[in-house]
Short mmCIF file of C-alpha atoms in Angstrom, two decimals:
data_model
loop_
_atom_site.label_atom_id
_atom_site.label_comp_id
_atom_site.label_asym_id
_atom_site.label_seq_id
_atom_site.Cartn_x
_atom_site.Cartn_y
_atom_site.Cartn_z
CA TRP L 1 -69.43 -16.88 14.78
CA VAL L 2 -68.45 -20.34 16.01
CA SER L 3 -66.65 -20.33 19.30
CA ALA L 4 -63.76 -22.72 19.56
CA PRO L 5 -63.17 -24.69 22.73
CA LEU L 6 -60.53 -23.30 25.04
CA HIS L 7 -57.19 -24.99 24.60
CA PHE L 8 -54.43 -24.74 27.15
CA GLU L 9 -50.98 -25.87 26.05
CA ALA L 10 -47.59 -26.08 27.66
CA GLN L 11 -45.06 -23.34 27.03
CA PRO L 12 -44.12 -23.54 23.34
CA SER L 13 -40.84 -25.19 22.44
CA LYS L 14 -37.86 -23.18 21.29
CA SER L 15 -38.51 -24.17 17.67
CA GLU L 16 -42.17 -23.13 17.95
CA ARG L 17 -41.27 -19.75 19.47
CA HIS L 18 -38.74 -19.30 16.68
CA ARG L 19 -41.42 -20.06 14.04
CA ARG L 20 -43.83 -17.56 15.60
CA LEU L 21 -41.16 -14.85 15.71
CA ARG L 22 -40.41 -15.44 12.03
CA PHE L 23 -44.12 -15.08 11.23
CA VAL L 24 -44.41 -11.83 13.17
CA ILE L 25 -41.36 -10.27 11.51
CA TYR L 26 -42.21 -11.40 7.99
CA THR L 27 -45.55 -9.58 8.20
CA LYS L 28 -43.71 -6.28 8.64
CA GLY L 29 -42.00 -4.29 5.94
CA GLY L 30 -38.50 -3.49 7.18
CA MET L 31 -35.18 -4.36 5.57
CA LEU L 32 -31.61 -4.78 6.80
CA TYR L 33 -29.19 -3.50 4.18
CA MET L 34 -25.65 -4.87 4.59
CA ILE L 35 -23.51 -2.53 2.49
CA GLY L 36 -19.83 -2.69 1.59
CA LEU L 37 -18.04 0.68 1.57
CA GLY L 38 -14.86 -0.21 -0.30
CA LEU L 39 -11.36 0.48 0.96
CA GLY L 40 -10.66 4.21 0.68
CA ASN L 41 -12.96 7.05 1.64
CA GLU L 42 -16.64 7.97 1.65
CA ARG L 43 -16.79 8.17 -2.16
CA ASP L 44 -15.96 4.49 -2.70
CA ILE L 45 -19.52 3.42 -1.94
CA THR L 46 -21.49 2.12 -4.94
CA LEU L 47 -24.48 3.99 -6.32
CA ARG L 48 -26.73 1.10 -5.23
CA GLY L 49 -25.31 1.33 -1.73
CA LEU L 50 -25.83 5.08 -1.55
CA ASP L 51 -29.41 4.77 -2.81
CA ALA L 52 -30.12 2.14 -0.14
CA ILE L 53 -28.72 4.30 2.68
CA LYS L 54 -30.92 7.22 1.64
CA GLN L 55 -33.95 4.95 2.18
CA CYS L 56 -32.88 3.93 5.68
CA ASP L 57 -34.18 5.12 9.02
CA HIS L 58 -31.09 3.92 10.90
CA VAL L 59 -27.46 3.72 9.73
CA TYR L 60 -24.69 1.85 11.57
CA LEU L 61 -20.98 1.75 10.71
CA GLU L 62 -19.07 -1.37 11.78
CA HIS L 63 -15.87 0.03 13.22
CA TYR L 64 -13.60 -2.69 14.52
CA THR L 65 -12.66 -5.17 11.76
CA SER L 66 -11.44 -2.34 9.49
CA ILE L 67 -11.59 1.43 9.13
CA LEU L 68 -11.85 4.03 6.38
CA GLU L 69 -9.45 6.91 5.76
CA VAL L 70 -12.13 9.45 6.73
CA ASP L 71 -14.16 10.06 9.86
CA VAL L 72 -17.87 9.58 10.43
CA ALA L 73 -18.61 13.25 9.71
CA ALA L 74 -17.56 12.75 6.07
CA LEU L 75 -19.99 9.85 5.72
CA GLU L 76 -22.83 11.77 7.33
CA LYS L 77 -22.28 14.71 5.00
CA LEU L 78 -22.49 12.50 1.90
CA TYR L 79 -25.41 10.37 3.12
CA GLY L 80 -27.43 13.13 4.73
CA LYS L 81 -27.99 10.72 7.62
CA LYS L 82 -26.76 10.28 11.17
CA VAL L 83 -24.30 7.38 11.36
CA THR L 84 -23.98 5.39 14.59
CA ILE L 85 -20.65 3.70 15.35
CA ALA L 86 -20.99 -0.06 15.83
CA ASP L 87 -17.91 -1.22 17.74
CA ARG L 88 -17.09 -4.80 18.77
CA GLU L 89 -19.24 -4.54 21.88
CA PHE L 90 -22.23 -3.40 19.81
CA VAL L 91 -21.90 -6.11 17.15
CA GLU L 92 -21.28 -8.95 19.58
CA GLU L 93 -23.60 -7.95 22.43
CA LYS L 94 -26.11 -5.27 21.40
CA VAL L 95 -26.98 -5.99 17.77
CA ASP L 96 -30.46 -7.25 18.72
CA GLY L 97 -31.66 -3.65 18.85
CA MET L 98 -30.65 -3.09 15.23
CA LEU L 99 -32.33 -6.32 14.13
CA ALA L 100 -35.51 -5.29 15.95
CA GLN L 101 -35.47 -1.95 14.11
CA ALA L 102 -35.04 -3.76 10.78
CA ALA L 103 -38.22 -5.73 11.45
CA ASP L 104 -40.44 -2.80 10.50
CA GLN L 105 -38.01 -0.07 9.42
CA ASN L 106 -35.02 0.12 7.07
CA ALA L 107 -31.62 -0.18 8.72
CA ALA L 108 -28.18 -0.07 7.08
CA PHE L 109 -25.15 -1.92 8.43
CA LEU L 110 -22.05 -0.48 6.73
CA VAL L 111 -18.88 -2.53 6.41
CA VAL L 112 -15.47 -1.30 5.26
CA GLY L 113 -14.44 -3.42 2.27
CA ASP L 114 -16.99 -6.08 1.38
CA VAL L 115 -19.85 -7.29 3.53
CA PHE L 116 -18.54 -10.85 3.83
CA GLY L 117 -14.91 -9.95 4.50
CA ALA L 118 -15.23 -11.12 8.14
CA THR L 119 -16.96 -14.09 9.75
CA THR L 120 -18.68 -11.68 12.16
CA HIS L 121 -20.69 -10.25 9.26
CA SER L 122 -21.60 -13.71 7.95
CA ASP L 123 -22.89 -14.58 11.41
CA LEU L 124 -24.99 -11.40 11.46
CA PHE L 125 -26.48 -12.24 8.06
CA VAL L 126 -27.44 -15.75 9.20
CA ARG L 127 -28.84 -14.46 12.48
CA ALA L 128 -31.02 -11.90 10.73
CA ARG L 129 -32.37 -14.49 8.30
CA GLU L 130 -33.13 -16.92 11.12
CA LEU L 131 -35.18 -14.20 12.80
CA GLY L 132 -37.07 -13.59 9.58
CA VAL L 133 -35.56 -10.15 8.98
CA ARG L 134 -35.33 -9.38 5.27
CA VAL L 135 -31.72 -8.77 4.23
CA GLN L 136 -30.25 -7.22 1.11
CA VAL L 137 -26.49 -7.36 0.53
CA ILE L 138 -24.66 -4.79 -1.59
CA HIS L 139 -21.06 -5.78 -2.30
CA ASN L 140 -17.93 -3.69 -2.80
CA ALA L 141 -14.17 -4.08 -3.24
CA SER L 142 -12.18 -5.66 -0.41
CA ILE L 143 -8.57 -6.51 0.37
CA MET L 144 -9.33 -10.05 -0.82
CA ASN L 145 -9.33 -8.86 -4.43
CA ALA L 146 -7.40 -5.58 -4.09
CA ALA L 147 -4.34 -7.63 -3.08
CA GLY L 148 -3.85 -8.26 -6.79
CA CYS L 149 -2.41 -4.73 -7.08
CA CYS L 150 0.97 -6.05 -5.91
CA GLY L 151 1.32 -8.10 -9.10
CA LEU L 152 0.56 -11.53 -7.64
CA GLN L 153 -2.23 -13.42 -9.39
CA LEU L 154 -5.33 -13.84 -7.22
CA TYR L 155 -5.92 -17.42 -8.33
CA ARG L 156 -2.51 -18.37 -6.87
CA PHE L 157 -3.52 -17.43 -3.32
CA GLY L 158 -4.27 -20.14 -0.78
CA GLU L 159 -6.09 -19.84 2.54
CA THR L 160 -6.04 -16.39 4.16
CA VAL L 161 -4.78 -16.02 7.74
CA SER L 162 -5.05 -13.39 10.46
CA LEU L 163 -2.12 -12.16 12.56
CA VAL L 164 -3.10 -10.81 15.97
CA PHE L 165 -1.07 -8.75 18.41
CA PHE L 166 1.05 -10.95 20.68
CA THR L 167 0.86 -10.36 24.42
CA GLU L 168 3.08 -11.60 27.22
CA THR L 169 0.76 -14.52 27.90
CA TRP L 170 -0.89 -15.10 24.50
CA ARG L 171 1.16 -15.75 21.37
CA PRO L 172 -1.06 -17.83 19.08
CA ASP L 173 0.51 -19.60 16.11
CA SER L 174 -2.48 -21.35 14.54
CA PHE L 175 -1.79 -19.48 11.30
CA TYR L 176 1.52 -21.33 10.86
CA GLU L 177 0.04 -24.59 9.57
CA LYS L 178 -1.97 -22.73 6.93
CA VAL L 179 1.05 -20.78 5.70
CA ARG L 180 3.07 -23.99 5.47
CA TRP L 181 0.24 -25.78 3.64
CA ASN L 182 0.02 -22.93 1.12
CA ARG L 183 3.77 -22.81 0.49
CA GLU L 184 4.01 -26.58 0.05
CA ARG L 185 1.54 -26.19 -2.83
CA GLY L 186 3.16 -23.15 -4.36
CA LEU L 187 0.44 -20.77 -3.19
CA HIS L 188 0.69 -17.25 -1.76
CA THR L 189 -0.76 -16.42 1.67
CA LEU L 190 -2.68 -13.22 2.38
CA CYS L 191 -2.07 -12.20 6.00
CA LEU L 192 -4.59 -9.82 7.54
CA LEU L 193 -2.97 -7.66 10.23
CA ASP L 194 -4.64 -6.94 13.54
CA ILE L 195 -6.20 -3.64 14.55
CA LYS L 196 -7.47 -2.69 18.00
CA VAL L 197 -10.17 -0.01 18.06
CA ARG L 198 -12.04 0.64 21.32
CA GLU L 199 -10.84 -2.57 22.94
CA PRO L 200 -11.14 -2.94 26.73
CA SER L 201 -7.98 -3.87 28.61
CA LEU L 202 -7.78 -7.30 30.22
CA GLU L 203 -7.15 -5.69 33.61
CA SER L 204 -10.34 -3.62 33.40
CA LEU L 205 -12.36 -6.68 32.38
CA ALA L 206 -11.01 -8.55 35.40
CA ARG L 207 -12.17 -5.69 37.63
CA GLY L 208 -15.61 -5.69 36.01
CA LYS L 209 -15.36 -2.12 34.71
CA LYS L 210 -14.32 -1.60 31.10
CA VAL L 211 -11.49 0.81 30.36
CA TYR L 212 -10.68 1.14 26.68
CA GLU L 213 -7.13 1.10 25.35
CA PRO L 214 -5.79 3.53 22.72
CA ALA L 215 -6.26 2.40 19.13
CA ARG L 216 -3.44 0.28 17.69
CA TYR L 217 -2.69 -0.89 14.16
CA MET L 218 -0.21 -3.67 13.43
CA SER L 219 2.61 -2.60 11.12
CA VAL L 220 4.16 -4.77 8.41
CA ALA L 221 7.41 -4.78 10.39
CA GLN L 222 5.67 -6.04 13.53
CA ALA L 223 3.87 -8.74 11.55
CA ALA L 224 7.18 -9.90 10.06
CA GLN L 225 8.76 -10.01 13.51
CA GLN L 226 5.94 -12.20 14.84
CA LEU L 227 6.13 -14.52 11.83
CA ILE L 228 9.88 -15.01 12.37
CA GLU L 229 9.37 -15.62 16.11
CA VAL L 230 6.91 -18.43 15.39
CA GLU L 231 9.20 -20.04 12.81
CA GLU L 232 12.09 -19.93 15.26
CA LYS L 233 9.89 -21.67 17.81
CA ARG L 234 8.37 -24.26 15.48
CA LYS L 235 11.43 -24.88 13.29
CA GLU L 236 9.38 -26.66 10.62
CA GLY L 237 10.63 -24.67 7.64
CA ALA L 238 7.36 -23.07 6.56
CA TYR L 239 9.36 -19.92 5.74
CA SER L 240 12.50 -18.11 6.85
CA ALA L 241 13.80 -14.59 7.48
CA ASP L 242 14.83 -14.55 3.78
CA THR L 243 11.38 -15.45 2.40
CA LEU L 244 10.07 -12.78 0.05
CA CYS L 245 7.00 -10.95 1.37
CA VAL L 246 5.04 -7.96 0.06
CA GLY L 247 3.56 -5.34 2.39
CA LEU L 248 0.33 -3.62 1.32
CA ALA L 249 -1.02 -0.40 2.82
CA ARG L 250 -3.28 2.46 1.80
CA CYS L 251 -1.51 5.72 1.08
#
């Protein structure tokens, strides 16, 4: 036994604390499984995805970028596991608890469609890796490739855009430039329509006490109306009321 001299150092830098946290987590045996569920019901999961869930101690269902046609009870029956709903508030503010669980246990984060169908999920993947949490991704079908069912060739699609619900004071039109750019090059544009699930109202946020609004799902008709409104405002000829569009929905 050789005693080392005492060494007092200043509080470690952010990078040093980050390195130590990575070391601590890598010595444990947990895994974060990010699993795509497909687009329909509980039976669209892949066999690999189902096998992974059965190994997990904790299962979370992301429930605000998209939804399935069945409720959580159907998933729990198939998986034989309790499924916790992960709404926007959970993913954006409380996901640290799930990452901590994945440090030494197996946790599943379930995503409707494919895992990387939303930037939120990409951010979660990067965040987990930066913390040293082991991550395994299991892909599935998403609207990005299922859109081919309408007869348009996937390789003729340009940049995808999102259409959000307009409000009296917020009517964003950032999508317009991308649609125009696509059409100038003879490319189709996939427009993802907004959904609102467990979203707090602006008034309740201003009062400091969250009150959640009823769920809303943008219709094809409402999306078309908003597109026309922006064209009438911009008047740059990206499209017109006579432009051919195809509406896609599950049935």
